[in-house]
XYZ file of C-alpha atoms in Angstrom:
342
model
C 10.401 69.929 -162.798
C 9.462 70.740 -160.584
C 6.108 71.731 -160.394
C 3.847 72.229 -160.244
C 4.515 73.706 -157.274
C 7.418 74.915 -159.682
C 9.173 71.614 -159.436
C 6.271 69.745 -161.440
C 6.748 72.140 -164.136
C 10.830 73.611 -164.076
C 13.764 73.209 -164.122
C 16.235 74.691 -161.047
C 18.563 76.897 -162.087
C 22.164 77.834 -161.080
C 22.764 81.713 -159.606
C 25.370 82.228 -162.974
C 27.937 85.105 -162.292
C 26.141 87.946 -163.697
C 28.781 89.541 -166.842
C 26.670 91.614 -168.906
C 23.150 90.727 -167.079
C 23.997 92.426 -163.938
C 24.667 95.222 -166.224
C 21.204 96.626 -166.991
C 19.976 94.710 -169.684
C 16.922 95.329 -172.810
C 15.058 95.464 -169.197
C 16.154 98.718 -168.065
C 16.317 99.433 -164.275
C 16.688 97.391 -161.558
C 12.945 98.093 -160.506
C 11.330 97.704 -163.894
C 13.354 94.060 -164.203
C 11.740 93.059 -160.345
C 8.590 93.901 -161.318
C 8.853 92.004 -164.558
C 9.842 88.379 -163.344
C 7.642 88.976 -160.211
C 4.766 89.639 -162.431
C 6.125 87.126 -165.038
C 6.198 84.285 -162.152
C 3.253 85.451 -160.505
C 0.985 85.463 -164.002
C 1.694 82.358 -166.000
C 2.406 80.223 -162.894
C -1.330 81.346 -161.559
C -2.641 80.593 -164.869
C -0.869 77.514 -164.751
C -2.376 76.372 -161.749
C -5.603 77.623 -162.953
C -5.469 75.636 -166.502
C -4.144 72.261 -164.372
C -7.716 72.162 -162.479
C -9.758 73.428 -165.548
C -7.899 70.374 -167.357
C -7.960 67.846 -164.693
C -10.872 68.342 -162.789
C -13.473 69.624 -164.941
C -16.237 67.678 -166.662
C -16.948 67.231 -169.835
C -20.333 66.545 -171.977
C -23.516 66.526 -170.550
C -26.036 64.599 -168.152
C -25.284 60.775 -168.498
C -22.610 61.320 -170.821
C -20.299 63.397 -168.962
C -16.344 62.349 -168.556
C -13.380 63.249 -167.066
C -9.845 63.765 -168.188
C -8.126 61.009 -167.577
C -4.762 61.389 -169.859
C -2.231 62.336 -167.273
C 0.805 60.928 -169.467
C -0.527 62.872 -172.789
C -1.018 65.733 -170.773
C 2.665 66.018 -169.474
C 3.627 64.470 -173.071
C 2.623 68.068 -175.009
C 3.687 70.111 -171.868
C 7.549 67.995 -172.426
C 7.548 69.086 -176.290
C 6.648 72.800 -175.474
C 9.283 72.845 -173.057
C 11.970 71.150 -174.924
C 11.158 73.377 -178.161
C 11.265 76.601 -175.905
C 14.276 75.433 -174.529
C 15.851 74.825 -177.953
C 14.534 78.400 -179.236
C 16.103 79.855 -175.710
C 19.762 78.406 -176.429
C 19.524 79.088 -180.254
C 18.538 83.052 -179.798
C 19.963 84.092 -176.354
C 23.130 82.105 -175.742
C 26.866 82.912 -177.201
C 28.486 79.820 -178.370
C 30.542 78.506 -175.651
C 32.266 75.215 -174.275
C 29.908 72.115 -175.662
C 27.914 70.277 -173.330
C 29.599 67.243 -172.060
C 26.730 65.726 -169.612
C 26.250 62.553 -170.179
C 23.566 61.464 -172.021
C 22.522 58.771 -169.289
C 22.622 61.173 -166.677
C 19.436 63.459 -168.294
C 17.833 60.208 -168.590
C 18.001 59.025 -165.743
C 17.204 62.478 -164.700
C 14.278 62.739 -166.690
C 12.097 59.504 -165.325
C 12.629 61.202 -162.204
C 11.062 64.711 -163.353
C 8.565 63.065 -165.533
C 7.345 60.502 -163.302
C 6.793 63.695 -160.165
C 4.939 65.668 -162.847
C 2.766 62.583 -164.043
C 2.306 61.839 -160.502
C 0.915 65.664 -159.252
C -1.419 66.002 -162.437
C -2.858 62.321 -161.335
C -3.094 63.268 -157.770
C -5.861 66.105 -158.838
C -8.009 63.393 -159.869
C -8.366 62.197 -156.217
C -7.386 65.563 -153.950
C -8.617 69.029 -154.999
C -5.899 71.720 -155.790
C -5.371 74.128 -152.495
C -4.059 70.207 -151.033
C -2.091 69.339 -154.250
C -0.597 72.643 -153.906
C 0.293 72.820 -150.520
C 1.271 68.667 -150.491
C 3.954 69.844 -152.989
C 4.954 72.640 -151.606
C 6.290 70.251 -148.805
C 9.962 69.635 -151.587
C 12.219 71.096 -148.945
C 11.580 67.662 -147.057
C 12.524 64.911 -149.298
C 15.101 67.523 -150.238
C 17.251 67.686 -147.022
C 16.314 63.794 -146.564
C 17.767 62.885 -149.479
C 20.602 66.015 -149.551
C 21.460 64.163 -145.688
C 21.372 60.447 -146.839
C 22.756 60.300 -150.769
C 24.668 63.395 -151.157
C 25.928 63.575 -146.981
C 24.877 67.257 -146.786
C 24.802 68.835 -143.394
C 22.153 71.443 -142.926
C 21.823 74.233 -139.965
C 19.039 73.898 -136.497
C 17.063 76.588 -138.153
C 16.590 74.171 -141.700
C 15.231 71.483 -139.081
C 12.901 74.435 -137.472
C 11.736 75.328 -140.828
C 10.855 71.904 -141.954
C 9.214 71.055 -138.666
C 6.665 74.292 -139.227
C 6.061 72.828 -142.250
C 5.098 69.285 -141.259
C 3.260 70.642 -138.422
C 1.161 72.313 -141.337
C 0.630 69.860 -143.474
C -0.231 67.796 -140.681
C -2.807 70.382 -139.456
C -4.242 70.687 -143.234
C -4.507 66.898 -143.525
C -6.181 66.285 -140.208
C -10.169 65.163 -139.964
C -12.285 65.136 -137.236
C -13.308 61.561 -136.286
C -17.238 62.924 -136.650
C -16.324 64.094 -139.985
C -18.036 61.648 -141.746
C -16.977 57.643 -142.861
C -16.153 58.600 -146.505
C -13.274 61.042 -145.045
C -9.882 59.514 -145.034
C -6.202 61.004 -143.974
C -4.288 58.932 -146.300
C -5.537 57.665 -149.707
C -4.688 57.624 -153.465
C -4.258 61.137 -153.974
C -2.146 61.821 -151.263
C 0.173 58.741 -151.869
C 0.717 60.232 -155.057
C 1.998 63.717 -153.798
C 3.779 61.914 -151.712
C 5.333 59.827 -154.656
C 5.504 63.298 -156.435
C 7.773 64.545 -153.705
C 10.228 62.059 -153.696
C 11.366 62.040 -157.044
C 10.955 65.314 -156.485
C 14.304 64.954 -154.274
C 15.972 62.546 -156.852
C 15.084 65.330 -159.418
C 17.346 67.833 -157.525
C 19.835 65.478 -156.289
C 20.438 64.369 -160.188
C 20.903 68.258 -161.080
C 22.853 68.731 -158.421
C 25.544 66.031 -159.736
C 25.189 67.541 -162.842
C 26.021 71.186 -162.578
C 28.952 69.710 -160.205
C 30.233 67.323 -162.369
C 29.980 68.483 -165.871
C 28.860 72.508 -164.915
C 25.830 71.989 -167.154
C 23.903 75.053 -168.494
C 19.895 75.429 -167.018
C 18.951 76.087 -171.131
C 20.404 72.515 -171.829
C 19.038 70.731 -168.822
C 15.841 71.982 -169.239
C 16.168 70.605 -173.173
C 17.606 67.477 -172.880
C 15.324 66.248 -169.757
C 12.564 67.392 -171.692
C 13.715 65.864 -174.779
C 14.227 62.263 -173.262
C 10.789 62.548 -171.084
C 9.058 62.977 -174.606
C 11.134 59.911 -175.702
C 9.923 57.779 -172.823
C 6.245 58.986 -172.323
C 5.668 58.664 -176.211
C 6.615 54.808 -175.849
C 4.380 54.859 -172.861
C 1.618 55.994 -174.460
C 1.895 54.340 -177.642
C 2.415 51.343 -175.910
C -0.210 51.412 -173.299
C -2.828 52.848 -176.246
C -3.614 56.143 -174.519
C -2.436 57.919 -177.402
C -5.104 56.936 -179.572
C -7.943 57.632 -176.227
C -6.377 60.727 -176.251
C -6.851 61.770 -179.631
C -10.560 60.531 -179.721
C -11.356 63.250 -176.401
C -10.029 65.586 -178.149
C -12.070 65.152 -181.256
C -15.179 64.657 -179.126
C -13.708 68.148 -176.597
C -11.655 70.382 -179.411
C -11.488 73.329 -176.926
C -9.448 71.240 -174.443
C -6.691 71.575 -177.309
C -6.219 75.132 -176.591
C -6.057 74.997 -172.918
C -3.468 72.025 -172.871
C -1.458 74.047 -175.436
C -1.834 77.373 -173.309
C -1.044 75.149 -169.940
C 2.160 74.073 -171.517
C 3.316 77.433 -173.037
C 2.566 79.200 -169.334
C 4.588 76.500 -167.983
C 7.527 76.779 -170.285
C 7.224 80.802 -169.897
C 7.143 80.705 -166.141
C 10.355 78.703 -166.373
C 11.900 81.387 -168.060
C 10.944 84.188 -165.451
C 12.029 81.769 -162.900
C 15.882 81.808 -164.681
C 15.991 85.426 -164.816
C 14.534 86.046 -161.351
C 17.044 83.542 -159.847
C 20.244 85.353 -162.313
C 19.599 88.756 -161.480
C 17.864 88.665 -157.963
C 19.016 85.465 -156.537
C 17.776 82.416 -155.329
C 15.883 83.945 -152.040
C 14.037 86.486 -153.963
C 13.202 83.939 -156.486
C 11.906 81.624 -153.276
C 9.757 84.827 -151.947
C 8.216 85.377 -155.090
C 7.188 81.617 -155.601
C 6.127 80.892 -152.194
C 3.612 84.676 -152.115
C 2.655 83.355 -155.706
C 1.565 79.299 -154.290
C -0.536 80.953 -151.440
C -2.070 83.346 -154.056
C -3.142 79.928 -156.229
C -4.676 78.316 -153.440
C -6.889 81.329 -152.599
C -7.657 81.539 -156.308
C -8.689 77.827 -156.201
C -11.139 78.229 -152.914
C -12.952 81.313 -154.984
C -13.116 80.494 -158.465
C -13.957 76.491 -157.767
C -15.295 76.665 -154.422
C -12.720 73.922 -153.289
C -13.600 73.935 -149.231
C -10.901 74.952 -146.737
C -11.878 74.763 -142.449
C -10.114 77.234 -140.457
C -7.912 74.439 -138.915
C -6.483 73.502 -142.550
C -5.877 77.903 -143.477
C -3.919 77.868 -140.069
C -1.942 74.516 -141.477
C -1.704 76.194 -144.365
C -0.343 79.718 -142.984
C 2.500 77.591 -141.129
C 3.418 75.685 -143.872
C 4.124 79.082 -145.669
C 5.774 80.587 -142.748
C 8.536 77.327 -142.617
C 8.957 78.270 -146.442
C 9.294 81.497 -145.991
C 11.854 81.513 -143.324
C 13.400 78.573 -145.381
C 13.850 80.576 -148.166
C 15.467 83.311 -145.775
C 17.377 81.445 -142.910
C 17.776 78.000 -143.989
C 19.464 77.793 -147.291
C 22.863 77.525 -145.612
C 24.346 73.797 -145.958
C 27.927 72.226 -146.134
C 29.655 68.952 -146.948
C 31.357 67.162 -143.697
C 35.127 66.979 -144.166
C 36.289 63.966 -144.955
């Protein structure tokens, strides 16, 4: 839901053929409406990812009394709602009545514990990793994408796909790497990274599931992005009823009242960037969508390093600069794929 990343927090959307958007539009010319989803992208996303740390990693209360947030299901909970309301507001305003949608109702939930569970996943992984290497773990999608695109769905994919995702686990790889005289408390693999790493993988079952569905039954972005959200508020409300994380919840927000506002700004940047995203992707295309994501993830991890002094070593920037070259020249040269003949 991508996104985060924009997976742990949208929806992907299909390039629909364009009618009266290509047209011109409330948004007048073609330059005005590029510089509005770039800068609509660019600013809630980047506040997005700037909210997710304040909200995850900062501390709250004073000397011996200080906590952390430790609600990851709430958290993702409100930012469902938002999203499902926004959705509901998008398809009662903007869309002409058309065919109904026949999806099956299984299908979004099934859908939906894969979305939910990679968002749930990425917000807990910031409670173990700090954000430039939650941000650049998940940035990593187009791998469990082709895997699972190659294995479930029997996709083939071009050399220059492989290429890309190579650069990109040559990156990650550089990012991740420690020094054996960094110190004993360093590690390569632990809790945080399992989690992006869980994050990533339904990640691919996320996009594998859409695909089917805008296949199968040609469902509509407006009502994906409702429904999914609309059965993840379903299950994580049992969750955290059930569990009693609700009512934990509630009590740090009595004790922290102005974390209400930022979890209720994190979600409405989230359900606006989703937005952007749609119109970028319906009136530019998918690759200038991809270039305008991928300039706006590196942007977020510089942001991080300055405004919470998160560390980076100049091996992990030059991981990080090749994992943004493989999606860059992903988002130009590999896109192409095709079913084998049967």
């Amino acid at each position: 839901m991508r996104s985060p990343v924009e997976r742990d927090v949208r929806l992907e959307v299909p390039v629909t053929a364009g009618g009266d958007m290509e047209s011109g539009g409330v948004l007048g010319p073609r330059g005005l409406r590029l510089l509005v989803c770039f800068l609509g992208v660019f600013v809630c996303y980047f506040y997005y990812g700037i909210l997710q740390e304040t909200i995850t990693r900062g501390s709250y209360g004073e000397g011996e009394n200080k906590e952390k947030f430790r609600f990851a299901l709430s958290l993702v909970f409100v930012q469902c709602i938002v999203n499902a309301v926004f959705a509901r507001l998008l398809i009662q305003f903007f869309e002409t009545k058309g065919k109904p949608d026949r999806t099956q109702s299984w299908l979004y939930a099934a859908c939906s514990l894969s979305y939910l569970g990679a968002m749930v996943s990425s917000n807990s992984a910031l409670q173990y990793v700090n954000y430039p290497t939650q941000v650049l773990g998940k940035s990593c999608k187009p791998i469990p994408v082709m895997l699972l695109g190659v294995t479930i769905l029997r996709k083939k994919y071009p050399l220059t796909k492989y290429l890309c995702v190579l650069l990109i686990v040559v990156g990650v790889a550089l990012f991740m790497y420690k020094p054996k005289n960094s110190g004993p408390s360093d590690h390569i693999i632990g809790y945080g990274e399992l989690l992006l790493l869980l994050s990533l993988t339904l990640d691919g079952l996320t996009g594998v599931s859409q695909d089917h569905m805008r296949a199968h039954f040609q469902t509509g972005s407006n009502q994906m992005m409702l429904h999914i959200n609309l059965w993840s508020s379903f299950f994580l409300g049992a969750g955290i009823l059930f569990t009693g994380e609700i009512w934990e919840f509630l009590s740090f927000t009595e004790r922290y009242p102005f974390i209400i506002y930022n979890i209720l700004l994190f979600s409405l940047t989230s359900a606006l960037g989703q937005t952007f995203i749609f119109m970028t992707v319906v009136y530019f295309g998918p690759l200038t969508c991809s270039i305008i994501t991928t300039t706006r993830k590196f942007f977020t991890i510089l942001a991080s390093v300055l405004l919470f002094s998160n560390p980076i070593t100049n091996l992990q920037w030059v991981g990080t600069f090749l994992v943004f070259l493989g999606l860059g020249l992903d988002a130009k040269f590999g896109k192409g794929s095709k079913k084998p003949s049967h």
